[in-house]
Coordinates of C-alpha atoms and ligand atoms in Angstrom, one line a residue:
M1 CA 0.0 -0.2 0.2
I2 CA 1.5 2.9 -0.7
Y3 CA 0.6 6.4 1.2
E4 CA 1.0 9.9 1.8
V5 CA 3.1 12.5 3.4
I6 CA 2.5 15.4 3.4
L7 CA 4.3 18.3 5.5
Y8 CA 2.3 22.5 5.5
Y9 CA 2.8 25.8 7.2
N10 CA 1.0 28.3 6.4
F11 CA 1.4 32.0 8.8
S12 CA -1.7 33.0 8.2
P13 CA -3.9 34.6 11.6
I14 CA -6.2 32.4 13.7
E15 CA -8.5 34.6 15.7
D16 CA -8.8 31.8 18.5
P17 CA -7.0 29.1 18.1
K18 CA -8.6 26.9 20.9
E19 CA -11.0 26.3 18.6
F20 CA -9.8 26.4 16.0
C21 CA -7.7 23.3 15.6
K22 CA -11.2 21.8 18.2
T23 CA -13.2 21.2 14.8
H24 CA -9.6 20.9 13.7
K25 CA -8.3 17.6 15.7
T26 CA -11.9 16.5 15.2
F27 CA -12.4 16.7 10.6
M28 CA -8.8 15.0 11.2
Q29 CA -10.0 12.0 13.7
N30 CA -13.7 11.2 11.8
L31 CA -11.0 11.3 8.7
Q32 CA -8.9 9.4 10.7
V33 CA -5.2 10.5 9.6
K34 CA -2.5 10.3 11.6
G35 CA 0.6 13.0 12.5
R36 CA 1.6 16.0 14.6
V37 CA 0.1 19.7 13.9
Y38 CA 0.5 22.8 15.8
I39 CA -1.7 25.8 15.7
G40 CA -1.4 29.3 17.0
E41 CA -2.2 33.2 16.5
E42 CA 0.2 33.2 13.8
G43 CA -0.9 30.2 11.2
I44 CA -1.1 26.9 11.5
N45 CA 2.2 24.3 10.8
G46 CA 2.0 20.6 10.3
T47 CA 2.8 16.9 8.5
L48 CA 0.3 14.3 8.0
A49 CA -0.2 11.6 6.4
G50 CA -3.0 9.0 5.0
T51 CA -4.3 7.4 2.1
A52 CA -3.9 9.6 -1.8
Q53 CA -7.5 9.9 -0.7
Q54 CA -7.0 11.3 2.6
M55 CA -5.0 14.1 2.2
K56 CA -6.6 15.2 -0.5
E57 CA -9.9 15.2 1.7
Y58 CA -7.7 17.5 4.3
K59 CA -5.9 20.0 1.6
E60 CA -9.5 20.7 0.5
Y61 CA -10.1 20.6 3.9
L62 CA -7.8 23.5 4.6
W63 CA -8.4 25.9 1.1
S64 CA -12.1 25.7 2.0
L65 CA -11.1 28.0 5.5
P66 CA -10.8 31.4 4.7
G67 CA -7.2 33.0 5.0
F68 CA -6.1 29.7 4.0
E69 CA -7.3 29.2 0.3
D70 CA -3.2 29.4 -0.6
T71 CA -1.8 26.7 1.5
E72 CA 1.2 25.3 -0.4
F73 CA 1.7 20.8 0.1
K74 CA 4.4 19.3 0.6
T75 CA 4.3 16.2 -0.4
D76 CA 5.8 12.5 -0.3
E77 CA 5.2 9.0 -0.7
C78 CA 6.2 6.3 1.8
D79 CA 4.3 2.9 2.2
E80 CA 4.1 3.3 5.5
I81 CA 2.6 5.5 7.8
P82 CA 5.3 6.9 9.4
F83 CA 3.4 8.4 12.6
A84 CA 1.8 5.6 15.3
K85 CA -0.9 9.0 16.1
L86 CA -3.1 12.5 15.4
I87 CA -1.2 15.6 18.0
C88 CA -3.0 18.8 17.6
K89 CA -1.6 21.7 19.5
V90 CA -2.4 25.0 20.6
R91 CA 1.4 26.7 20.5
K92 CA 1.5 30.1 21.0
E93 CA 4.6 30.0 17.7
I94 CA 3.6 27.4 15.0
V95 CA 7.6 27.1 14.6
A96 CA 9.6 27.9 18.3
I97 CA 12.1 30.2 18.1
Y98 CA 10.6 32.5 21.8
E99 CA 12.1 35.6 19.4
D100 CA 8.5 38.3 19.3
G101 CA 7.4 40.0 16.9
L102 CA 9.2 38.1 14.0
N103 CA 6.7 38.6 11.0
P104 CA 7.7 36.5 8.1
K105 CA 6.4 39.2 5.6
Y106 CA 9.0 40.8 6.5
G107 CA 11.1 37.5 6.0
G108 CA 13.9 37.1 2.7
N109 CA 13.4 37.3 -0.8
Y110 CA 12.3 33.6 -1.6
L111 CA 14.2 31.8 -4.4
S112 CA 12.7 29.2 -6.3
P113 CA 15.0 25.3 -6.4
R114 CA 15.9 26.8 -9.1
E115 CA 16.2 30.2 -8.5
W116 CA 18.5 27.9 -6.1
R117 CA 20.1 26.1 -7.8
E118 CA 21.4 28.7 -10.3
V119 CA 23.1 30.2 -7.9
F120 CA 24.8 27.5 -6.8
D121 CA 26.2 27.4 -11.1
K122 CA 26.4 30.6 -11.3
E123 CA 27.7 32.4 -8.8
D124 CA 30.9 32.8 -6.5
D125 CA 30.3 34.9 -3.7
F126 CA 27.5 33.9 -1.4
V127 CA 27.2 32.5 1.6
V128 CA 24.8 29.5 2.8
I129 CA 23.7 28.6 6.5
D130 CA 20.7 25.6 7.3
V131 CA 19.1 27.0 9.2
R132 CA 18.1 23.0 11.1
N133 CA 20.5 21.7 13.4
N134 CA 23.2 19.5 13.6
Y135 CA 21.2 16.3 14.1
E136 CA 20.0 17.6 11.0
S137 CA 22.4 18.5 9.0
R138 CA 25.1 16.2 10.0
V139 CA 22.9 13.8 7.5
G140 CA 22.7 15.4 4.2
H141 CA 23.1 18.8 4.3
F142 CA 24.1 21.5 0.9
E143 CA 27.3 22.0 -0.4
D144 CA 30.1 24.7 1.5
A145 CA 27.2 25.5 4.5
I146 CA 28.0 26.8 7.5
K147 CA 26.7 24.3 9.9
P148 CA 25.2 25.6 12.6
D149 CA 26.2 23.0 15.9
V150 CA 22.7 24.3 17.8
E151 CA 20.1 21.4 19.2
N152 CA 16.7 23.5 18.9
F153 CA 15.9 26.3 16.8
Y154 CA 15.8 28.4 19.2
D155 CA 19.1 27.8 20.0
F156 CA 19.7 29.9 16.7
P157 CA 18.8 33.9 18.3
G158 CA 21.8 33.1 20.6
W159 CA 24.3 31.2 17.3
L160 CA 23.5 34.7 14.5
N161 CA 25.1 36.6 18.2
E162 CA 28.1 34.7 17.7
A163 CA 28.3 34.5 13.7
E164 CA 27.6 38.5 14.0
K165 CA 31.6 38.8 13.1
E166 CA 32.2 36.3 10.8
I167 CA 28.9 36.8 8.7
P168 CA 30.7 40.9 6.8
K169 CA 25.9 42.7 6.8
D170 CA 27.1 43.1 3.3
K171 CA 26.8 39.6 2.2
K172 CA 24.3 37.3 0.4
V173 CA 23.0 35.3 2.3
L174 CA 21.3 32.6 1.2
M175 CA 19.5 29.4 3.7
Y176 CA 17.1 26.7 4.1
C177 CA 16.1 24.0 6.0
T178 CA 13.1 21.2 5.9
G179 CA 10.5 22.4 4.5
G180 CA 10.4 26.1 4.8
I181 CA 8.8 27.5 7.1
R182 CA 12.3 27.7 10.1
C183 CA 13.7 30.8 7.9
E184 CA 10.0 32.4 7.1
K185 CA 11.5 33.5 10.8
F186 CA 15.4 33.2 11.3
S187 CA 15.6 35.0 7.5
V188 CA 13.1 37.7 9.6
L189 CA 15.5 37.9 12.1
M190 CA 18.8 38.9 10.0
K191 CA 17.2 41.8 8.2
K192 CA 16.1 43.0 11.1
K193 CA 20.1 42.4 12.1
G194 CA 21.1 43.9 9.7
W195 CA 21.6 41.7 6.6
D196 CA 20.0 42.8 3.3
D197 CA 20.0 40.9 1.2
V198 CA 18.6 37.4 2.4
N199 CA 17.3 34.9 0.1
Q200 CA 15.4 32.3 1.9
L201 CA 14.6 28.9 -0.2
H202 CA 10.8 28.4 -1.2
G203 CA 9.6 24.7 -0.5
G204 CA 12.4 23.9 1.1
I205 CA 14.6 20.8 0.4
L206 CA 12.3 19.2 0.3
T207 CA 11.2 21.0 -2.7
Y208 CA 14.5 21.2 -4.0
G209 CA 14.8 17.8 -4.6
K210 CA 11.2 16.5 -5.9
E211 CA 11.6 20.0 -8.5
E212 CA 15.1 20.4 -8.8
G213 CA 16.5 16.8 -8.1
G214 CA 19.0 18.4 -5.3
K215 CA 22.0 18.8 -6.8
Y216 CA 24.7 20.4 -4.7
F217 CA 23.0 18.8 -1.5
K218 CA 25.2 15.0 0.2
G219 CA 23.8 12.9 2.2
K220 CA 19.8 12.6 2.7
C221 CA 17.1 15.5 4.8
F222 CA 16.6 14.2 8.1
V223 CA 12.7 14.6 8.7
F224 CA 10.8 14.2 12.1
D225 CA 8.9 11.0 11.8
D226 CA 8.7 7.1 11.5
R227 CA 10.9 7.2 7.9
L228 CA 14.0 10.0 10.0
V229 CA 15.3 10.9 6.8
V230 CA 14.7 10.8 2.6
P231 CA 16.5 11.0 -0.6
V232 CA 17.2 14.5 -2.5
N233 CA 19.9 14.7 -4.2
K234 CA 19.2 11.2 -6.8
E235 CA 22.3 10.9 -8.0
S236 CA 24.6 11.1 -4.3
L237 CA 23.1 8.3 -2.1
E238 CA 26.2 7.6 -0.6
P239 CA 25.7 8.8 3.5
V240 CA 27.8 12.3 4.4
S241 CA 27.8 11.1 9.0
Y242 CA 29.9 8.0 10.2
C243 CA 27.9 5.9 11.9
E244 CA 29.3 6.2 16.8
I245 CA 29.8 3.0 16.3
T246 CA 31.4 0.8 14.3
G247 CA 33.3 4.3 12.5
K248 CA 31.4 2.8 9.0
P249 CA 29.8 5.4 6.7
A250 CA 25.5 5.4 8.1
D251 CA 22.0 7.7 7.8
S252 CA 20.6 5.8 10.0
Y253 CA 19.8 7.6 13.6
I254 CA 18.7 5.7 17.5
N255 CA 18.7 7.2 20.2
C256 CA 20.5 5.5 23.5
A257 CA 19.3 2.2 24.9
N258 CA 20.0 3.5 28.0
M259 CA 17.2 5.9 29.3
E260 CA 19.0 8.9 31.3
C261 CA 21.2 9.4 28.2
N262 CA 19.0 8.2 25.4
K263 CA 21.2 10.2 22.7
L264 CA 20.1 11.0 19.5
F265 CA 22.6 9.8 17.4
V266 CA 24.2 8.7 14.2
C267 CA 24.3 4.2 14.1
S268 CA 23.8 0.9 11.5
E269 CA 22.8 -1.7 12.4
E270 CA 25.8 -3.9 12.7
G271 CA 26.7 -0.9 15.9
A272 CA 23.5 -1.2 17.2
H273 CA 23.1 -4.5 17.3
I274 CA 27.2 -4.3 19.0
M275 CA 26.8 -1.8 21.7
E276 CA 22.4 -3.4 22.1
G277 CA 21.0 0.0 22.1
C278 CA 24.0 2.1 23.3
C279 CA 25.9 5.0 22.6
C280 CA 28.5 3.7 24.7
E281 CA 30.1 0.8 27.0
E282 CA 28.7 2.7 30.2
C283 CA 24.8 3.2 28.5
K284 CA 25.0 -0.5 28.0
E285 CA 26.1 -1.0 31.6
S286 CA 22.7 1.0 32.5
E287 CA 20.6 0.0 35.1
F288 CA 17.8 2.5 33.1
R289 CA 18.3 0.4 29.5
R290 CA 15.4 -0.1 28.0
P291 CA 16.0 -3.9 26.2
F292 CA 17.0 -4.1 22.6
D293 CA 14.3 -4.8 19.4
P294 CA 16.6 -4.0 16.4
D295 CA 12.8 -3.6 14.9
D296 CA 12.3 0.1 17.4
A297 CA 15.3 0.4 17.8
F298 CA 15.0 2.7 14.8
R299 CA 12.3 3.8 15.0
P300 CA 12.8 7.2 17.5
F301 CA 9.7 8.9 17.4
R302 CA 7.2 5.7 17.3
K303 CA 8.5 4.5 20.3
W304 CA 10.9 6.2 22.6
Y305 CA 11.0 10.2 22.2
N306 CA 9.6 12.9 20.4
Y307 CA 11.7 15.9 19.7
F308 CA 8.4 17.8 19.7
D309 CA 7.2 16.2 23.4
D310 CA 9.9 17.5 25.4
S311 CA 7.8 15.5 28.6
F312 CA 8.3 12.4 26.9
K313 CA 11.6 11.5 27.8
E314 CA 10.3 12.1 31.8
R315 CA 7.2 10.2 31.5
D316 CA 9.6 7.4 29.9
L317 CA 12.0 7.6 33.3
Q318 CA 8.8 7.9 35.6
K319 CA 8.1 4.5 34.2
Q320 CA 10.5 2.9 35.0
Ligands
LIG401 ZN1 24.0 7.0 25.7

């Protein structure tokens, strides 16, 4: 069976996010789709999976709501639903950077995937910033991109304060993320701080892979569902990262089986067996180690730790 995974966002104001969320959730529950949707005063951000028919009905529903007629969807196919359940929540920010007053209206210039590729083809005086977390850029990124060593999107303002001295204000800046939403806010911040020629990849890595074949992208694209990584550049599928246990090329992730550690790290199947799902010998000896199940180990989002729900980790530990 082939399913579809959709990714979308729309910064369109929602007056009563609570009420909107309630109605939205009911619609999705009736439709029986799975995934994760955040709703806030600034708009909606979601990723869902289901059959093509279900996705079609969802898109039509969202397009029918005032203010959301122009919502763009990124669509991928997969042979399993990569979510365990449906989460629909109200959030202050639909993508959290913890900075007030970043209105995407004042963001960078959009580059279509083609325009983006043409800059790489023809120009050489620009910087590229990967607006994703370190564990995402580790398994795949654009050539010569600056890859900030941060674990959360909300660490980016702090990183920019540091990087401010290194990127001249008159430099042409290109930035990208998975589907485009993080650039919508980060580009506003860069413009506010004085960079002028700020450009963002419209539709993100996922759209670029589809429309331009992923040229200049190395490795794979990290996604926040059970698939973990998806291919981007059909010409180069070689991992750019290495298994932390065996040292061999790998681009699959697991969470350390020691719940007190829970580190997300690049690990091959071979490495996972050697260390029984742990990141190091010390964790392997821990009393908080959960039993190693090779099938679940490579689905960290399904079973052990949801990056979007920090309380999950605590609950997991309390159960012990
Ligand atoms: Zn560990």
